[in-house]
Structures are given as structure tokens and as C-alpha cells.
mmCIF file of C-alpha atoms in Angstrom:
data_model
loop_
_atom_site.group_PDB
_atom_site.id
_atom_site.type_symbol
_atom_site.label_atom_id
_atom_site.label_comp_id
_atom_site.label_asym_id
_atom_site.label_seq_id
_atom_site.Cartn_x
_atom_site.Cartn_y
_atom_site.Cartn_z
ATOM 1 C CA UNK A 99 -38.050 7.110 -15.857
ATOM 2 C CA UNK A 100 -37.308 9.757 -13.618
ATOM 3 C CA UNK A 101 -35.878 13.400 -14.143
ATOM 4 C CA UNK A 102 -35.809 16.276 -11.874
ATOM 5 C CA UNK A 103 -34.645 19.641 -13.034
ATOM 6 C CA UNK A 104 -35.771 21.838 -10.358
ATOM 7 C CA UNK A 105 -32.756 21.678 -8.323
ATOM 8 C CA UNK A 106 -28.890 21.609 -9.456
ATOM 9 C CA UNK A 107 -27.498 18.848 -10.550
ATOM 10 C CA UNK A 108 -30.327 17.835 -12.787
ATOM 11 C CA UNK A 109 -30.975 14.350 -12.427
ATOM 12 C CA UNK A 110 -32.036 12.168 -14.926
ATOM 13 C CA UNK A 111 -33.199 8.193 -14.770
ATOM 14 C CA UNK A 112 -33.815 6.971 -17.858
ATOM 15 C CA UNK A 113 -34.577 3.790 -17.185
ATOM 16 C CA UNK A 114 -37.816 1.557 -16.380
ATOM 17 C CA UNK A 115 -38.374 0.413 -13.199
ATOM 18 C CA UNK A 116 -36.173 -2.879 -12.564
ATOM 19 C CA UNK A 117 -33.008 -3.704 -11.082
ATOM 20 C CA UNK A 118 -29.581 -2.309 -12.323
ATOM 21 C CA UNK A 119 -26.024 -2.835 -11.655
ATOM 22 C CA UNK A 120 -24.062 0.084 -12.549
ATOM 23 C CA UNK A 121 -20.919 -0.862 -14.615
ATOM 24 C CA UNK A 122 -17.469 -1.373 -13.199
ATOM 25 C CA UNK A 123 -15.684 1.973 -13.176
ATOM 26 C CA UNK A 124 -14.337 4.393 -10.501
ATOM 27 C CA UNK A 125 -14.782 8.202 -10.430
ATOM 28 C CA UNK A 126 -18.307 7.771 -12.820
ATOM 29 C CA UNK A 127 -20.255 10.167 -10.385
ATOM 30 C CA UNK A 128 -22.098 7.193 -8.413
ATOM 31 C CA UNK A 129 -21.429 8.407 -4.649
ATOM 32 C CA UNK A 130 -22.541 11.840 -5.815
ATOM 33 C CA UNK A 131 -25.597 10.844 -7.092
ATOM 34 C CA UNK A 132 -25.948 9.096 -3.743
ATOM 35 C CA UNK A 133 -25.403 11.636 -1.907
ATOM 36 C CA UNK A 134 -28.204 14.246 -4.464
ATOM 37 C CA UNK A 135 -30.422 11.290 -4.168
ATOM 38 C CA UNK A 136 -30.501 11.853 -0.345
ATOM 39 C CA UNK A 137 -30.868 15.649 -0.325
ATOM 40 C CA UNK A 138 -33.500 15.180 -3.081
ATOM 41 C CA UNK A 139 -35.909 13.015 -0.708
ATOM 42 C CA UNK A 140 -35.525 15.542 2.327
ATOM 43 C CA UNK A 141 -36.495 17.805 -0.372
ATOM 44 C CA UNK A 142 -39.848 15.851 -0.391
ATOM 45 C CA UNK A 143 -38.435 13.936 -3.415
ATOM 46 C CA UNK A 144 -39.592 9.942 -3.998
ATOM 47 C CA UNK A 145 -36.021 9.170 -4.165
ATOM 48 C CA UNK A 146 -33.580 8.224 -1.820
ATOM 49 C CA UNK A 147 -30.268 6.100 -1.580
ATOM 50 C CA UNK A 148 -28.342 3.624 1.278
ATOM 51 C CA UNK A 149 -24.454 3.374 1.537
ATOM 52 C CA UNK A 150 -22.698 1.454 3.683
ATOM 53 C CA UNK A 151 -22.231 4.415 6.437
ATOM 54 C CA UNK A 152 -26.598 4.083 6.812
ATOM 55 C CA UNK A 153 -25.745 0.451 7.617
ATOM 56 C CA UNK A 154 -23.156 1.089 10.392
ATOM 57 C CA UNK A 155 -25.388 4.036 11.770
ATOM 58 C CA UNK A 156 -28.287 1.419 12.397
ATOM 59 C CA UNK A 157 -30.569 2.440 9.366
ATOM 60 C CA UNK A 158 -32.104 -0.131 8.131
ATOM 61 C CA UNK A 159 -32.573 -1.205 4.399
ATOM 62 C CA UNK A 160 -36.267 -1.338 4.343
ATOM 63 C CA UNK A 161 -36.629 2.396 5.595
ATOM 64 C CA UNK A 162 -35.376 3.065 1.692
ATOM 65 C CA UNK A 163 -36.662 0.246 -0.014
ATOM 66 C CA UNK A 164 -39.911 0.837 0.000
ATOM 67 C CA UNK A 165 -42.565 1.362 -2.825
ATOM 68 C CA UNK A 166 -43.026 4.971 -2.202
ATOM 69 C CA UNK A 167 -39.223 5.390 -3.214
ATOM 70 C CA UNK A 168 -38.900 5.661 -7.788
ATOM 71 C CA UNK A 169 -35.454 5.759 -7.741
ATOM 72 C CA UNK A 170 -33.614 3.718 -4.862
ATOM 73 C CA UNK A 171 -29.522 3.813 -5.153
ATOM 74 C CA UNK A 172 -27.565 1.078 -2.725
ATOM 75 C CA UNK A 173 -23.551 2.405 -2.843
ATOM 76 C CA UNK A 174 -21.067 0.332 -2.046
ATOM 77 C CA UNK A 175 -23.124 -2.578 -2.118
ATOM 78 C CA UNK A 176 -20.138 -5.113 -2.167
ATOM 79 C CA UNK A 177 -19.524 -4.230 1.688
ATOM 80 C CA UNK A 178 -23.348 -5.712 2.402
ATOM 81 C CA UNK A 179 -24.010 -7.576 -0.165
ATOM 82 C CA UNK A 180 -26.327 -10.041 0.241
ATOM 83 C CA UNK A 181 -28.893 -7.502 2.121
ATOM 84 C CA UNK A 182 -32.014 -6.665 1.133
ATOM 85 C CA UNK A 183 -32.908 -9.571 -1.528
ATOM 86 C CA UNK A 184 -35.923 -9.997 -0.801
ATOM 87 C CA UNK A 185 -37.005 -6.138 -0.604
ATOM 88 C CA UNK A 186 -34.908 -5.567 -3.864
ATOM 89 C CA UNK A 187 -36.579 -8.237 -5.870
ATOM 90 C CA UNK A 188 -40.501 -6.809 -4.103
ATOM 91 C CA UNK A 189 -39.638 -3.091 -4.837
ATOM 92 C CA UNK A 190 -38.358 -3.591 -8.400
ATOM 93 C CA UNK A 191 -41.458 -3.666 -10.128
ATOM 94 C CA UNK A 192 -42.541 -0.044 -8.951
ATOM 95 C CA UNK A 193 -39.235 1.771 -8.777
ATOM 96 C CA UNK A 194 -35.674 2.205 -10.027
ATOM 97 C CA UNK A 195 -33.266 0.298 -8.134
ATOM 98 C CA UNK A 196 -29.769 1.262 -9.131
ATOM 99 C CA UNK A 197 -26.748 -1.207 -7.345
ATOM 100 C CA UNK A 198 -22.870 -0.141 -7.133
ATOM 101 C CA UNK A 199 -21.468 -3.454 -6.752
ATOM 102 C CA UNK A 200 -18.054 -4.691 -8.599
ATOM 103 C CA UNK A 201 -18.563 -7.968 -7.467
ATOM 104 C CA UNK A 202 -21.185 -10.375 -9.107
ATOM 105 C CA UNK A 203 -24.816 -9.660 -7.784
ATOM 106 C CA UNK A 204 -26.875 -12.771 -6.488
ATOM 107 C CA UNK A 205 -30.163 -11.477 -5.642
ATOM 108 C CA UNK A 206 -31.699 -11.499 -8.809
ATOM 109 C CA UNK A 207 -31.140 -13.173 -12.516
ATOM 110 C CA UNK A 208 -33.022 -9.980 -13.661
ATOM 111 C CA UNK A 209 -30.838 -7.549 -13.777
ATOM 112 C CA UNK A 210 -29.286 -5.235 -16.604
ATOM 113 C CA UNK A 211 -26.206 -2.929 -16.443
ATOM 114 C CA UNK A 212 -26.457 0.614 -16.518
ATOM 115 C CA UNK A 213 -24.182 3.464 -17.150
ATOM 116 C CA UNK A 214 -24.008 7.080 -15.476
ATOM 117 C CA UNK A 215 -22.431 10.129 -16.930
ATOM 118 C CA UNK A 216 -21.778 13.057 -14.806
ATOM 119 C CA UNK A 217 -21.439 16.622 -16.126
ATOM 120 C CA UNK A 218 -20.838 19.614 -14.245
ATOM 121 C CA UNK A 219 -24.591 20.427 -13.840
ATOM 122 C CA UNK A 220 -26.353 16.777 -14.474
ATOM 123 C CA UNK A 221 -26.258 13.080 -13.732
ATOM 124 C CA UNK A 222 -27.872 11.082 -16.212
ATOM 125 C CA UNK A 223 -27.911 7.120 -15.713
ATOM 126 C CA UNK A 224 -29.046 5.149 -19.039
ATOM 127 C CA UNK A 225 -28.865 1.192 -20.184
ATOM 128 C CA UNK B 269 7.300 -3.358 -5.367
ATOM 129 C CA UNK B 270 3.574 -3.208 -5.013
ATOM 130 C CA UNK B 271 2.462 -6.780 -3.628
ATOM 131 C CA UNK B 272 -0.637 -8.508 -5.090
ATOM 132 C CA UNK B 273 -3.126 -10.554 -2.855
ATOM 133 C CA UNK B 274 -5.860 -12.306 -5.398
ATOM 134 C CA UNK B 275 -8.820 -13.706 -3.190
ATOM 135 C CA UNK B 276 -9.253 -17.196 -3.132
ATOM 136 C CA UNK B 277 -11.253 -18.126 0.043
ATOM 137 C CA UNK B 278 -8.553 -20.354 1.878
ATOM 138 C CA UNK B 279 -5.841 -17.950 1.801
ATOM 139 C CA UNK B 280 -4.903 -16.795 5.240
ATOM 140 C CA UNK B 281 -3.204 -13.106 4.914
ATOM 141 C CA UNK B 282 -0.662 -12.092 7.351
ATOM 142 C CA UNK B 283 -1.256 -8.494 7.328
ATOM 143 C CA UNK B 284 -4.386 -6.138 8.449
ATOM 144 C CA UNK B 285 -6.440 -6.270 5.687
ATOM 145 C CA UNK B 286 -8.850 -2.912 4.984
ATOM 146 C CA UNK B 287 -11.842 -3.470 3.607
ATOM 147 C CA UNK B 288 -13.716 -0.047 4.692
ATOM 148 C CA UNK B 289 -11.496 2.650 2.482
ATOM 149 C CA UNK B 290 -13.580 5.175 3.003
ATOM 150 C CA UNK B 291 -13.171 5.121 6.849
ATOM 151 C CA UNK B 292 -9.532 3.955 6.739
ATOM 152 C CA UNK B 293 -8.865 7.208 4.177
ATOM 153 C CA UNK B 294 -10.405 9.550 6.402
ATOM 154 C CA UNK B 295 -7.133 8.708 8.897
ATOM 155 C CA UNK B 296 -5.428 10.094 5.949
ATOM 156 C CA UNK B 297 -3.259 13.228 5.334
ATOM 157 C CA UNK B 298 -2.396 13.766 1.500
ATOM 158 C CA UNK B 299 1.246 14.988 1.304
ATOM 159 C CA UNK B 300 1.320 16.104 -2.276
ATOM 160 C CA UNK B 301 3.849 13.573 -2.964
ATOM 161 C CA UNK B 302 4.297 12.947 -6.686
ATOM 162 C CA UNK B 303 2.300 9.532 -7.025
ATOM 163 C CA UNK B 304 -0.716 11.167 -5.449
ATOM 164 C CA UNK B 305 -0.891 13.562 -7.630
ATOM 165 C CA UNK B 306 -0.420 10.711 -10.585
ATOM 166 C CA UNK B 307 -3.713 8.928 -9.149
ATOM 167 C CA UNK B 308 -5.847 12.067 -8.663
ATOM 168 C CA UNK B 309 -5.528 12.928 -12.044
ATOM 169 C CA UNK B 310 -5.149 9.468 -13.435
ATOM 170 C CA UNK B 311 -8.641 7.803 -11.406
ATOM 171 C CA UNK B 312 -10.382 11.450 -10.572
ATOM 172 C CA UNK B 313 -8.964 13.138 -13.621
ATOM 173 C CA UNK B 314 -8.397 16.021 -11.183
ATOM 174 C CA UNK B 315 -5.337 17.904 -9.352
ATOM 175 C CA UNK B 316 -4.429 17.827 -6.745
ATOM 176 C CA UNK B 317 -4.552 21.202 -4.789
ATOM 177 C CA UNK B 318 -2.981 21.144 -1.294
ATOM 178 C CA UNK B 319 -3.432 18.938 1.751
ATOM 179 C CA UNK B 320 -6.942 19.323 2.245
ATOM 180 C CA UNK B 321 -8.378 19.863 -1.540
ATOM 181 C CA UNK B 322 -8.310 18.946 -5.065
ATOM 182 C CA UNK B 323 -9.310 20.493 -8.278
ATOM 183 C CA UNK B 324 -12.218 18.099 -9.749
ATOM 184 C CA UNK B 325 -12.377 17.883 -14.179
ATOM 185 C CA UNK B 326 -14.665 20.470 -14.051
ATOM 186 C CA UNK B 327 -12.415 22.946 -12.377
ATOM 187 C CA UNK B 328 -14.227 23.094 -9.007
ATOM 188 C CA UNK B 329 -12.752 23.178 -5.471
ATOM 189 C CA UNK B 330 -13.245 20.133 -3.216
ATOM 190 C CA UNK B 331 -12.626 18.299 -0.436
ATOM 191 C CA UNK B 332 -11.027 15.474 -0.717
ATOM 192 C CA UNK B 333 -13.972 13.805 1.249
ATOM 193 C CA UNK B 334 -15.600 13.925 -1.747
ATOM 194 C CA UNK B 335 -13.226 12.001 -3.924
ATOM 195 C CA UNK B 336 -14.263 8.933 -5.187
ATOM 196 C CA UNK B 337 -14.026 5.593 -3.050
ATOM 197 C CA UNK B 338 -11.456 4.225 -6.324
ATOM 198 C CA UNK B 339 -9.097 7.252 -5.687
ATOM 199 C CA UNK B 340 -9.392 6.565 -1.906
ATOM 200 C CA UNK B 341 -8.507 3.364 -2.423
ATOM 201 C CA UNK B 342 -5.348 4.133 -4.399
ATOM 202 C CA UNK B 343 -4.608 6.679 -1.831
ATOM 203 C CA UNK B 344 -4.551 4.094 1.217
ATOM 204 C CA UNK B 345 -2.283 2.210 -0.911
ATOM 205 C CA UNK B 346 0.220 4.444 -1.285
ATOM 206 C CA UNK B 347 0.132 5.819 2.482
ATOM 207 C CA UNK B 348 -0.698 2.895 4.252
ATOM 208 C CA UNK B 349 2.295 0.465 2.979
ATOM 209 C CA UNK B 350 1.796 -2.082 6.297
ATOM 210 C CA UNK B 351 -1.817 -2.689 5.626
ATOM 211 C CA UNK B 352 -3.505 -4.677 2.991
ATOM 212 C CA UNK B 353 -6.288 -2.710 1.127
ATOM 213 C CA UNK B 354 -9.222 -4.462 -0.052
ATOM 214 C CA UNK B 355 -10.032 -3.127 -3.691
ATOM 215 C CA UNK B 356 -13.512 -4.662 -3.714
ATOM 216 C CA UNK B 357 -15.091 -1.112 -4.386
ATOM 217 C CA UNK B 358 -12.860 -0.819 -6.964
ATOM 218 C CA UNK B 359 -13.706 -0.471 -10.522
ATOM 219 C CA UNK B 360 -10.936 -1.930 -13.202
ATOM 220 C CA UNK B 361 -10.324 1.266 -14.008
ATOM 221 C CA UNK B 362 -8.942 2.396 -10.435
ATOM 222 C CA UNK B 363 -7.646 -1.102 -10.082
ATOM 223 C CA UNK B 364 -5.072 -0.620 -13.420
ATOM 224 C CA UNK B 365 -4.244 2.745 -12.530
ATOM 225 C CA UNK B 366 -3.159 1.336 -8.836
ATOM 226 C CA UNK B 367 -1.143 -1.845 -10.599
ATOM 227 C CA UNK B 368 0.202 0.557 -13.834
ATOM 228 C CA UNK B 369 1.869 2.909 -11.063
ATOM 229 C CA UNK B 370 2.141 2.248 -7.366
ATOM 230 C CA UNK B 371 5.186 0.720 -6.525
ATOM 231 C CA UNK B 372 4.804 0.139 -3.094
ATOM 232 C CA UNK B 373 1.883 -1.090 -0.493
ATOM 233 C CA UNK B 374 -0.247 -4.369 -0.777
ATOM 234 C CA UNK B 375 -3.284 -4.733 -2.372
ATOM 235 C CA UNK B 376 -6.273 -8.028 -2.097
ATOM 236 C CA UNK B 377 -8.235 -8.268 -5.414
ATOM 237 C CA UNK B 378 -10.611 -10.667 -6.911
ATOM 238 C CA UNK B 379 -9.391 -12.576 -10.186
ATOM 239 C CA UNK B 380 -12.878 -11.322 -12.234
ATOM 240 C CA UNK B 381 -11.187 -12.525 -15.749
ATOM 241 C CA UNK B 382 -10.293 -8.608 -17.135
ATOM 242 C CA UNK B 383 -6.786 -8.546 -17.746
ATOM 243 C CA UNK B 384 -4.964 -5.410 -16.700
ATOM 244 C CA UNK B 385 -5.207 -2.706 -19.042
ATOM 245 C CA UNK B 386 -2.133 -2.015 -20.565
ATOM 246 C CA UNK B 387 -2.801 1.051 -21.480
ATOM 247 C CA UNK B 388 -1.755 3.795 -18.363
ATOM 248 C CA UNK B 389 1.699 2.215 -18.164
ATOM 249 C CA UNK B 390 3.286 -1.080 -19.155
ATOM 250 C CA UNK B 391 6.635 -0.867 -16.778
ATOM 251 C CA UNK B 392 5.335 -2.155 -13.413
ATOM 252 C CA UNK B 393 6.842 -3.467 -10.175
ATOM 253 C CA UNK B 394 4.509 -6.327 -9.007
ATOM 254 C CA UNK B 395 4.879 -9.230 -7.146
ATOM 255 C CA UNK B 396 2.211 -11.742 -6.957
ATOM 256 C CA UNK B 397 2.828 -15.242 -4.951
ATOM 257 C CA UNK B 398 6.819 -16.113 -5.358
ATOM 258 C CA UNK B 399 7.260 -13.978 -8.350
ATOM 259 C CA UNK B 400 8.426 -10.347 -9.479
ATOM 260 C CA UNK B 401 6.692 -9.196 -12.582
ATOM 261 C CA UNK B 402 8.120 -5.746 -14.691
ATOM 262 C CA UNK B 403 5.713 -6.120 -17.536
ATOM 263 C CA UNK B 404 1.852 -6.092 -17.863
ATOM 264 C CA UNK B 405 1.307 -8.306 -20.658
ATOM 265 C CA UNK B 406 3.864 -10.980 -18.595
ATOM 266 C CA UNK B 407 1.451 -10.320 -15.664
ATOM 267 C CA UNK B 408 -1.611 -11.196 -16.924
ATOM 268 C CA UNK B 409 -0.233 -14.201 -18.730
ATOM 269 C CA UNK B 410 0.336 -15.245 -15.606
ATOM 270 C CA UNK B 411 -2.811 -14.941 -13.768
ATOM 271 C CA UNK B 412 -4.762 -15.875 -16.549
ATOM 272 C CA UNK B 413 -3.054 -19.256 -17.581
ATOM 273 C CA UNK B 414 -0.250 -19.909 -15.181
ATOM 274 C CA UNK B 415 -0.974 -20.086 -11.457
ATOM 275 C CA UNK B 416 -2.145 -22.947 -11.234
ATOM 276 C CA UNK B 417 0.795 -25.043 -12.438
ATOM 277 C CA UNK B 418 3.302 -22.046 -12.383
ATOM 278 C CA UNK B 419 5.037 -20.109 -14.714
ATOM 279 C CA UNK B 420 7.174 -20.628 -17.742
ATOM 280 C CA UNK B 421 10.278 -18.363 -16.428
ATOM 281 C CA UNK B 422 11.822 -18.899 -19.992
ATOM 282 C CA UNK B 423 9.187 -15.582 -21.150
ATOM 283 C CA UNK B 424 11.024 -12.790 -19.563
ATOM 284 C CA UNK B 425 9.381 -9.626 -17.634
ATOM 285 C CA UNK B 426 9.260 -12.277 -13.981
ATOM 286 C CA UNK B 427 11.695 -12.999 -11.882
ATOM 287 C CA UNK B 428 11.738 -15.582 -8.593
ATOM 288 C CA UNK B 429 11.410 -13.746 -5.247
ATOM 289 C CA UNK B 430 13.462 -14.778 -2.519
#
């Protein structure tokens, strides 16, 4: 699990570490997590998050997931899907990886859905 | 009439299809025009504001850079009627709302076996391969059960296209 209420939005992961696939709904809150995600680890947070603007600015997967990282977020997975198996499968068993992909995900059988609820002041992602 | 591409692999699309909305919605000026404010409130459950803003559901300001990538979507659809949009980042949700109401533009889907909700609008304007459809129900009847050997044009809400 991870929460942080020290900055606004309050984030909340309450999940174990493992591999999730948010479900399929527009407008949930999932790019805006993304984007807290990122100013969280500048903030010396051990979160961070990857969309598919990293990947066309040359930033590599693995500079995200990486064990030092709790709570990884990949948006808009279904325009690189099929990245970063290997590295998701290795890094799920010390930190949160959370997936936005509408399509079916491949890289792993192990893998449960996850839902995220956005308020004016919070995120909160459960099972 | 809103055309429906469903991916199959072989297909060859005449048409530039756009699979990066976010980047292809940044080219984008919203107008205001009445079915962009129906898919900012029905996908963002927002308002729109003017041409550079909305109002989000909690009442706040924005940019419309910070929209979500469904809305975007919808939004491309509606502006960019010569291009194909790729709803892959699409949830079902954002996918309905786009079929329930837009009645022009193309769009490229994947058939994922969730029939279209019926429950934003049931009058559409669709057409899918040769046919026109003007109901959901008739729509999904025929995705689900009928493409393969084509439809039974006896059920009504389809007509040919020429």
C-alpha cells in the first residue's frame, strides 16, 4: 500500500505490490494521477509514472521501472504495449505497478483489475 | 452518419488513420459547437467554457490539455471528419458516448465482446461495412451474431448502403 497526504491531491494505493490493469473507463482520473505520480517523485517521492510522450522523448522504460519505484503507473499503455515485460514481471514483487491499457495485457497471467476514484482533493486506486 | 471501422488485422483502410489522439487533438480548436459540448459533459461530465477551457465536475477551470484522452478522442472525431481515429485508448464508456451521438467522422475499434450501451441514446446514425444502422440494439445484433454471414434485413433499424 501506499498513501501520501502531505501534498494535494492525496494519493492513496491500496493495493499490494503486483501488477494491475486499471478497468476500462474514460475520464476515471488515470492521466492525472500520472501526471501527480511524476511531480510526487521530483518531490523525492518512490513513485513515478511513463506515458507514451516519455517514450517518444527517448526515456526509457527501465529509468521508471525499477525497484526503488512503490508505485509505478504506465498510461496509455496500448500505444507500447508489449514494452517492458520483462521489467514489469521483475519489479512486481516489490512495487505497485498500475497499467492503463483497454486492450488485453500479455505480459503477465498475474494480473488483477483495479479501480480509481478521483475526488476533488484525492485519488484513491483499490481492487 | 458516423462510419465504423472494427479491427480485424487484414483490413486495409483507405483513410489516415490516428492512433496518437493526444497529439492529433492538440492541432485542435474547440468551436463550442453543440456536440462538443454533448461529449464534454457526457465523457468529462464537465462544460464546456470557451475555446480554450472547460469547467471540470468539480467546478474548476481547465485547460482543455488536461481533458481526458476518451474526450480527446471524441473531440478528433467530431473535428477531424477525413481522418480515421483510432479509439484504442478508449474506454467503453467514451466509446458509447462517441457511437450514441456523433453523427459524423470515422472511427477504428476493436470488437472486445461489450455491446454498446444503450443507455446515452438509442437513435444513432452508423454505418458499419455495407450497412446503415438507426438503432443500438439492431447494431449490436449485428456485430455480435451477424457479420460473418450478414444480416437478416427483415429486423428493421439497417438499411443497405449504396
Amino acid at each position: 500500500m501506499y498513501m501520501n497526504t502531505d501534498y494535494n491531491p492525496s494519493i492513496t494505493i491500496n493495493l499490494d505490490n503486483g501488477i494491475y490493469i486499471f478497468n476500462n473507463e474514460s475520464a476515471t482520473g488515470k492521466t492525472r494521477l500520472c501526471k501527480r505520480l511524476k511531480d510526487l517523485k521530483a518531490y523525492g517521492e518512490p513513485v513515478d509514472s511513463f506515458t507514451y510522450n516519455d517514450l517518444l522523448r527517448g526515456i526509457r522504460l527501465d529509468s521508471v521501472l525499477t525497484p526503488v519505484n512503490k508505485v509505478i503507473l504506465l498510461d496509455r499503455y496500448d500505444l507500447y504495449k508489449t514494452e517492458g515485460y520483462d521489467l514489469i514481471n521483475k519489479c512486481a514483487d516489490n512495487s505497485i505497478i498500475l497499467i492503463d491499457c483497454k486492450t488485453p495485457f500479455l505480459g503477465s497471467l498475474d494480473i488483477e483489475d483495479c479501480f480509481i476514484e478521483m475526488g476533488e482533493d484525492s485519488i484513491v486506486v483499490t481492487i | 452518419m458516423l462510419s465504423v471501422f472494427i479491427k480485424n488485422g487484414d483490413e486495409k483502410l483507405s483513410g489516415e488513420v490516428v492512433t496518437d489522439v493526444e497529439k492529433e487533438f492538440s492541432k485542435l480548436r474547440v468551436t463550442g459547437k453543440k456536440i462538443e459540448k454533448i461529449l464534454i459533459e457526457k465523457i468529462e461530465k464537465g462544460k464546456y467554457n470557451d475555446v480554450n477551457s472547460y469547467i471540470d465536475r468539480f467546478g474548476y477551470k481547465l485547460y482543455y490539455n488536461d481533458i481526458s484522452n476518451g474526450c480527446k478522442a471524441a473531440l478528433c472525431v467530431v473535428n477531424f471528419t477525413d481522418k480515421i481515429i483510432d479509439l484504442a485508448e478508449c474506454g467503453n464508456n467514451a466509446r458509447d458516448i462517441i457511437i450514441s451521438f456523433c453523427k459524423t467522422g470515422n472511427i477504428l475499434i476493436e470488437d472486445n465482446g461489450i455491446a454498446i450501451s444503450t443507455q446515452y441514446n438509442k437513435d444513432i446514425d452508423v454505418r458499419i461495412d455495407k450497412y446503415r444502422f438507426f438503432d443500438i440494439d439492431r447494431l449490436n445484433k449485428y456485430i455480435s451474431d451477424e457479420r460473418l454471414y450478414g444480416p437478416d434485413m427483415s429486423i428493421g433499424g439497417i438499411e443497405r448502403c449504396i
